[in-house]
């Protein structure tokens, strides 16, 4: 597991989340269509997955398509969905070779049936892999995830399967998409923007945030290492007094 000396403290990183931002601006700066920015972003995904595995990260969650992204043009959505299809068809071989497990979080009901089938096949094929869990957040929204969890719990209370008094934050976690995953140690957002954008709202309650000026298609291993180094300098107190 990646670790760094920080005084007498050694900080281990298990889970990193990334809000991948800047594909459109990268393409515009180069005089290219937005679709080329998304394709370059897909290449950056592979680089980052390889780097995360190399440095011993256990979980890498990538914000691939938010529930708000449906507001984009039909042409751009189709391009993104085609890139997703291509990734699921062709990268599963790489994931198996690299011993990487794929998990997908988010609401699948709005995805086309062929994409859902590809997701299920990739998850099943890679489920025994141990080196890294790559989590793709697709049609995902943090508020929607929390609301869906609340509905499930309310239904169980209504049927008497659980009591309202038994509900606490630990129980609630069992109804989230990320059940059995550790909360992210830190979340990176690229392109200089400083917003959460509805990403892992519950899970990031105590996560550190690192905002990078790098546009996502230009994100490389060195940028991940810079984020790891910055995280090593943070003091996570979880509500306690500074030591």
Tab-separated table of C-alpha atoms in Angstrom:
chain	number	residue	atom	x	y	z
A	1	UNK	CA	0.000	0.000	0.000
A	2	UNK	CA	1.317	3.485	-0.844
A	3	UNK	CA	2.529	5.404	2.165
A	4	UNK	CA	4.676	8.428	2.844
A	5	UNK	CA	6.595	9.600	5.891
A	6	UNK	CA	5.106	12.795	7.337
A	7	UNK	CA	7.010	13.584	10.500
A	8	UNK	CA	6.527	10.539	12.708
A	9	UNK	CA	3.211	9.710	11.047
A	10	UNK	CA	2.728	7.363	8.109
A	11	UNK	CA	-0.500	7.788	6.153
A	12	UNK	CA	-1.905	4.944	4.128
A	13	UNK	CA	-4.269	5.580	1.252
A	14	UNK	CA	-6.902	2.968	0.476
A	15	UNK	CA	-9.443	4.822	-1.661
A	16	UNK	CA	-9.146	7.750	-4.069
A	17	UNK	CA	-12.063	9.363	-5.875
A	18	UNK	CA	-11.583	11.511	-8.975
A	19	UNK	CA	-13.959	14.023	-10.555
A	20	UNK	CA	-12.612	13.929	-14.107
A	21	UNK	CA	-13.120	17.430	-15.479
A	22	UNK	CA	-11.771	19.376	-18.422
A	23	UNK	CA	-12.242	17.189	-21.503
A	24	UNK	CA	-14.193	19.893	-23.355
A	25	UNK	CA	-11.761	22.680	-22.494
A	26	UNK	CA	-8.826	20.485	-23.507
A	27	UNK	CA	-10.395	19.901	-26.921
A	28	UNK	CA	-11.378	23.554	-27.371
A	29	UNK	CA	-7.844	24.728	-26.560
A	30	UNK	CA	-6.547	22.469	-29.312
A	31	UNK	CA	-9.229	23.397	-31.838
A	32	UNK	CA	-10.707	19.900	-31.697
A	33	UNK	CA	-14.315	18.698	-31.308
A	34	UNK	CA	-15.457	17.815	-27.778
A	35	UNK	CA	-15.574	14.157	-28.791
A	36	UNK	CA	-11.791	14.156	-29.130
A	37	UNK	CA	-11.506	15.522	-25.616
A	38	UNK	CA	-13.586	12.634	-24.288
A	39	UNK	CA	-11.446	10.133	-26.178
A	40	UNK	CA	-8.287	11.675	-24.764
A	41	UNK	CA	-9.948	11.495	-21.346
A	42	UNK	CA	-10.490	7.759	-21.826
A	43	UNK	CA	-6.750	7.369	-22.411
A	44	UNK	CA	-6.123	9.255	-19.174
A	45	UNK	CA	-8.392	6.771	-17.396
A	46	UNK	CA	-6.148	3.892	-18.416
A	47	UNK	CA	-3.006	5.748	-17.318
A	48	UNK	CA	-4.547	6.570	-13.958
A	49	UNK	CA	-5.817	3.048	-13.327
A	50	UNK	CA	-2.363	1.660	-14.056
A	51	UNK	CA	-0.742	4.257	-11.780
A	52	UNK	CA	-3.190	3.575	-8.945
A	53	UNK	CA	-2.459	-0.130	-9.093
A	54	UNK	CA	1.286	0.516	-9.260
A	55	UNK	CA	1.174	2.582	-6.076
A	56	UNK	CA	-0.948	0.154	-4.097
A	57	UNK	CA	-4.293	1.946	-4.042
A	58	UNK	CA	-7.096	-0.494	-3.196
A	59	UNK	CA	-10.070	1.456	-4.607
A	60	UNK	CA	-10.223	4.069	-7.366
A	61	UNK	CA	-13.613	5.657	-8.023
A	62	UNK	CA	-13.999	7.673	-11.218
A	63	UNK	CA	-16.943	10.011	-11.805
A	64	UNK	CA	-17.663	8.822	-15.329
A	65	UNK	CA	-21.181	10.099	-16.049
A	66	UNK	CA	-23.300	12.032	-13.577
A	67	UNK	CA	-27.077	12.001	-13.312
A	68	UNK	CA	-26.934	15.644	-14.457
A	69	UNK	CA	-24.955	14.817	-17.616
A	70	UNK	CA	-28.198	13.825	-19.358
A	71	UNK	CA	-28.734	17.568	-19.856
A	72	UNK	CA	-25.970	17.644	-22.452
A	73	UNK	CA	-26.647	17.439	-26.164
A	74	UNK	CA	-27.904	14.164	-27.615
A	75	UNK	CA	-24.777	13.968	-29.775
A	76	UNK	CA	-22.406	14.305	-26.817
A	77	UNK	CA	-24.348	11.795	-24.727
A	78	UNK	CA	-24.207	9.290	-27.576
A	79	UNK	CA	-20.444	9.830	-27.881
A	80	UNK	CA	-20.007	9.218	-24.139
A	81	UNK	CA	-22.168	6.099	-24.226
A	82	UNK	CA	-20.222	4.746	-27.190
A	83	UNK	CA	-16.966	5.342	-25.324
A	84	UNK	CA	-18.419	3.467	-22.368
A	85	UNK	CA	-19.428	0.574	-24.617
A	86	UNK	CA	-15.941	0.451	-26.082
A	87	UNK	CA	-14.310	0.541	-22.648
A	88	UNK	CA	-16.456	-2.266	-21.291
A	89	UNK	CA	-15.892	-4.423	-24.383
A	90	UNK	CA	-12.159	-3.966	-24.761
A	91	UNK	CA	-10.729	-3.021	-21.372
A	92	UNK	CA	-12.078	-6.083	-19.557
A	93	UNK	CA	-9.195	-8.053	-21.063
A	94	UNK	CA	-6.734	-5.537	-19.586
A	95	UNK	CA	-8.519	-5.633	-16.227
A	96	UNK	CA	-8.193	-9.409	-16.109
A	97	UNK	CA	-4.542	-9.262	-17.072
A	98	UNK	CA	-3.833	-6.687	-14.365
A	99	UNK	CA	-5.928	-8.466	-11.701
A	100	UNK	CA	-8.291	-5.468	-11.411
A	101	UNK	CA	-11.926	-5.795	-10.361
A	102	UNK	CA	-14.566	-3.564	-11.931
A	103	UNK	CA	-17.565	-2.284	-9.995
A	104	UNK	CA	-20.174	0.183	-11.246
A	105	UNK	CA	-22.254	2.441	-9.004
A	106	UNK	CA	-25.232	4.556	-10.003
A	107	UNK	CA	-28.741	4.063	-11.348
A	108	UNK	CA	-28.705	1.646	-14.290
A	109	UNK	CA	-32.392	1.988	-15.169
A	110	UNK	CA	-31.770	4.799	-17.648
A	111	UNK	CA	-28.882	3.061	-19.392
A	112	UNK	CA	-29.547	1.106	-22.561
A	113	UNK	CA	-29.939	-2.674	-22.095
A	114	UNK	CA	-26.762	-3.504	-24.017
A	115	UNK	CA	-24.689	-1.268	-21.726
A	116	UNK	CA	-26.251	-2.828	-18.626
A	117	UNK	CA	-25.396	-6.256	-20.008
A	118	UNK	CA	-21.804	-5.188	-20.676
A	119	UNK	CA	-21.520	-3.823	-17.133
A	120	UNK	CA	-22.873	-7.020	-15.604
A	121	UNK	CA	-20.579	-9.190	-17.709
A	122	UNK	CA	-17.499	-7.121	-16.833
A	123	UNK	CA	-18.348	-7.151	-13.127
A	124	UNK	CA	-18.899	-10.900	-13.161
A	125	UNK	CA	-15.745	-11.602	-15.161
A	126	UNK	CA	-13.493	-9.529	-12.873
A	127	UNK	CA	-15.169	-10.181	-9.521
A	128	UNK	CA	-12.349	-12.352	-8.125
A	129	UNK	CA	-9.551	-9.905	-9.005
A	130	UNK	CA	-7.678	-8.465	-6.029
A	131	UNK	CA	-5.027	-5.934	-7.076
A	132	UNK	CA	-7.358	-2.927	-7.350
A	133	UNK	CA	-11.080	-2.256	-7.449
A	134	UNK	CA	-11.932	0.227	-10.185
A	135	UNK	CA	-15.292	1.828	-9.452
A	136	UNK	CA	-17.043	3.658	-12.285
A	137	UNK	CA	-19.806	6.050	-11.212
A	138	UNK	CA	-22.254	5.981	-14.138
A	139	UNK	CA	-25.578	7.834	-14.066
A	140	UNK	CA	-24.595	8.543	-10.491
A	141	UNK	CA	-25.652	11.336	-8.147
A	142	UNK	CA	-24.900	11.547	-4.451
A	143	UNK	CA	-28.261	13.050	-3.501
A	144	UNK	CA	-30.101	10.447	-5.544
A	145	UNK	CA	-28.068	7.668	-3.904
A	146	UNK	CA	-28.943	8.936	-0.411
A	147	UNK	CA	-32.627	9.308	-1.311
A	148	UNK	CA	-32.727	5.771	-2.735
A	149	UNK	CA	-31.119	4.398	0.438
A	150	UNK	CA	-33.684	6.242	2.574
A	151	UNK	CA	-36.528	4.754	0.526
A	152	UNK	CA	-35.177	1.231	0.997
A	153	UNK	CA	-34.871	1.719	4.738
A	154	UNK	CA	-38.338	3.279	4.972
A	155	UNK	CA	-39.793	0.273	3.177
A	156	UNK	CA	-38.136	-2.112	5.655
A	157	UNK	CA	-39.399	-0.085	8.588
A	158	UNK	CA	-42.906	-0.143	7.113
A	159	UNK	CA	-42.865	-3.945	6.846
A	160	UNK	CA	-41.435	-4.301	10.336
A	161	UNK	CA	-38.154	-5.856	9.211
A	162	UNK	CA	-36.203	-3.181	11.062
A	163	UNK	CA	-37.168	-0.652	13.697
A	164	UNK	CA	-36.767	3.087	13.267
A	165	UNK	CA	-34.674	3.153	16.448
A	166	UNK	CA	-32.116	0.865	14.803
A	167	UNK	CA	-31.312	3.385	12.074
A	168	UNK	CA	-27.933	5.069	12.418
A	169	UNK	CA	-25.113	6.120	10.128
A	170	UNK	CA	-23.526	2.658	10.201
A	171	UNK	CA	-26.766	0.985	9.146
A	172	UNK	CA	-27.356	3.602	6.479
A	173	UNK	CA	-24.038	2.780	4.821
A	174	UNK	CA	-25.316	-0.723	4.100
A	175	UNK	CA	-27.909	0.703	1.715
A	176	UNK	CA	-25.532	2.845	-0.324
A	177	UNK	CA	-24.015	1.831	-3.660
A	178	UNK	CA	-20.590	1.696	-2.003
A	179	UNK	CA	-21.474	-0.892	0.634
A	180	UNK	CA	-18.360	-2.825	1.734
A	181	UNK	CA	-16.048	-0.135	0.314
A	182	UNK	CA	-13.970	2.189	2.511
A	183	UNK	CA	-14.780	5.885	2.318
A	184	UNK	CA	-12.414	7.840	0.058
A	185	UNK	CA	-9.325	9.176	1.787
A	186	UNK	CA	-9.258	12.033	-0.664
A	187	UNK	CA	-10.965	13.222	-3.812
A	188	UNK	CA	-9.214	14.898	-6.725
A	189	UNK	CA	-10.990	17.314	-9.036
A	190	UNK	CA	-9.143	18.308	-12.182
A	191	UNK	CA	-9.349	21.438	-14.381
A	192	UNK	CA	-9.238	23.974	-11.557
A	193	UNK	CA	-12.932	23.792	-10.667
A	194	UNK	CA	-13.730	23.586	-6.953
A	195	UNK	CA	-17.133	21.959	-6.642
A	196	UNK	CA	-18.359	18.616	-5.307
A	197	UNK	CA	-20.824	18.191	-8.196
A	198	UNK	CA	-22.972	15.678	-6.301
A	199	UNK	CA	-20.159	13.115	-6.044
A	200	UNK	CA	-19.969	10.701	-3.087
A	201	UNK	CA	-21.639	13.207	-0.772
A	202	UNK	CA	-22.199	10.781	2.107
A	203	UNK	CA	-18.922	8.925	1.700
A	204	UNK	CA	-16.755	12.061	1.531
A	205	UNK	CA	-17.900	13.522	4.854
A	206	UNK	CA	-14.307	13.364	6.124
A	207	UNK	CA	-12.426	13.082	2.845
A	208	UNK	CA	-9.744	15.585	1.916
A	209	UNK	CA	-10.202	17.442	-1.374
A	210	UNK	CA	-7.378	18.200	-3.764
A	211	UNK	CA	-8.078	20.572	-6.642
A	212	UNK	CA	-5.745	20.314	-9.624
A	213	UNK	CA	-5.374	22.824	-12.440
A	214	UNK	CA	-4.536	19.990	-14.856
A	215	UNK	CA	-7.207	19.215	-17.448
A	216	UNK	CA	-8.250	15.576	-17.204
A	217	UNK	CA	-6.834	14.407	-20.583
A	218	UNK	CA	-3.411	15.651	-19.426
A	219	UNK	CA	-3.565	13.869	-16.046
A	220	UNK	CA	-0.603	11.525	-15.596
A	221	UNK	CA	1.073	9.377	-12.972
A	222	UNK	CA	3.114	12.354	-11.784
A	223	UNK	CA	-0.100	14.251	-11.029
A	224	UNK	CA	-1.406	11.348	-8.980
A	225	UNK	CA	1.875	11.266	-7.050
A	226	UNK	CA	1.629	15.017	-6.433
A	227	UNK	CA	-1.861	14.485	-4.996
A	228	UNK	CA	-0.606	11.657	-2.790
A	229	UNK	CA	2.206	13.875	-1.550
A	230	UNK	CA	-0.189	16.743	-0.814
A	231	UNK	CA	-2.485	14.384	1.065
A	232	UNK	CA	0.448	13.220	3.173
A	233	UNK	CA	0.827	16.784	4.453
A	234	UNK	CA	-2.797	17.040	5.592
A	235	UNK	CA	-3.760	16.381	9.196
A	236	UNK	CA	-7.056	14.504	9.424
A	237	UNK	CA	-8.537	15.124	12.871
A	238	UNK	CA	-12.118	13.827	12.494
A	239	UNK	CA	-13.399	16.479	14.880
A	240	UNK	CA	-10.551	16.172	17.404
A	241	UNK	CA	-8.106	18.871	18.498
A	242	UNK	CA	-4.966	19.492	16.443
A	243	UNK	CA	-2.090	17.486	17.864
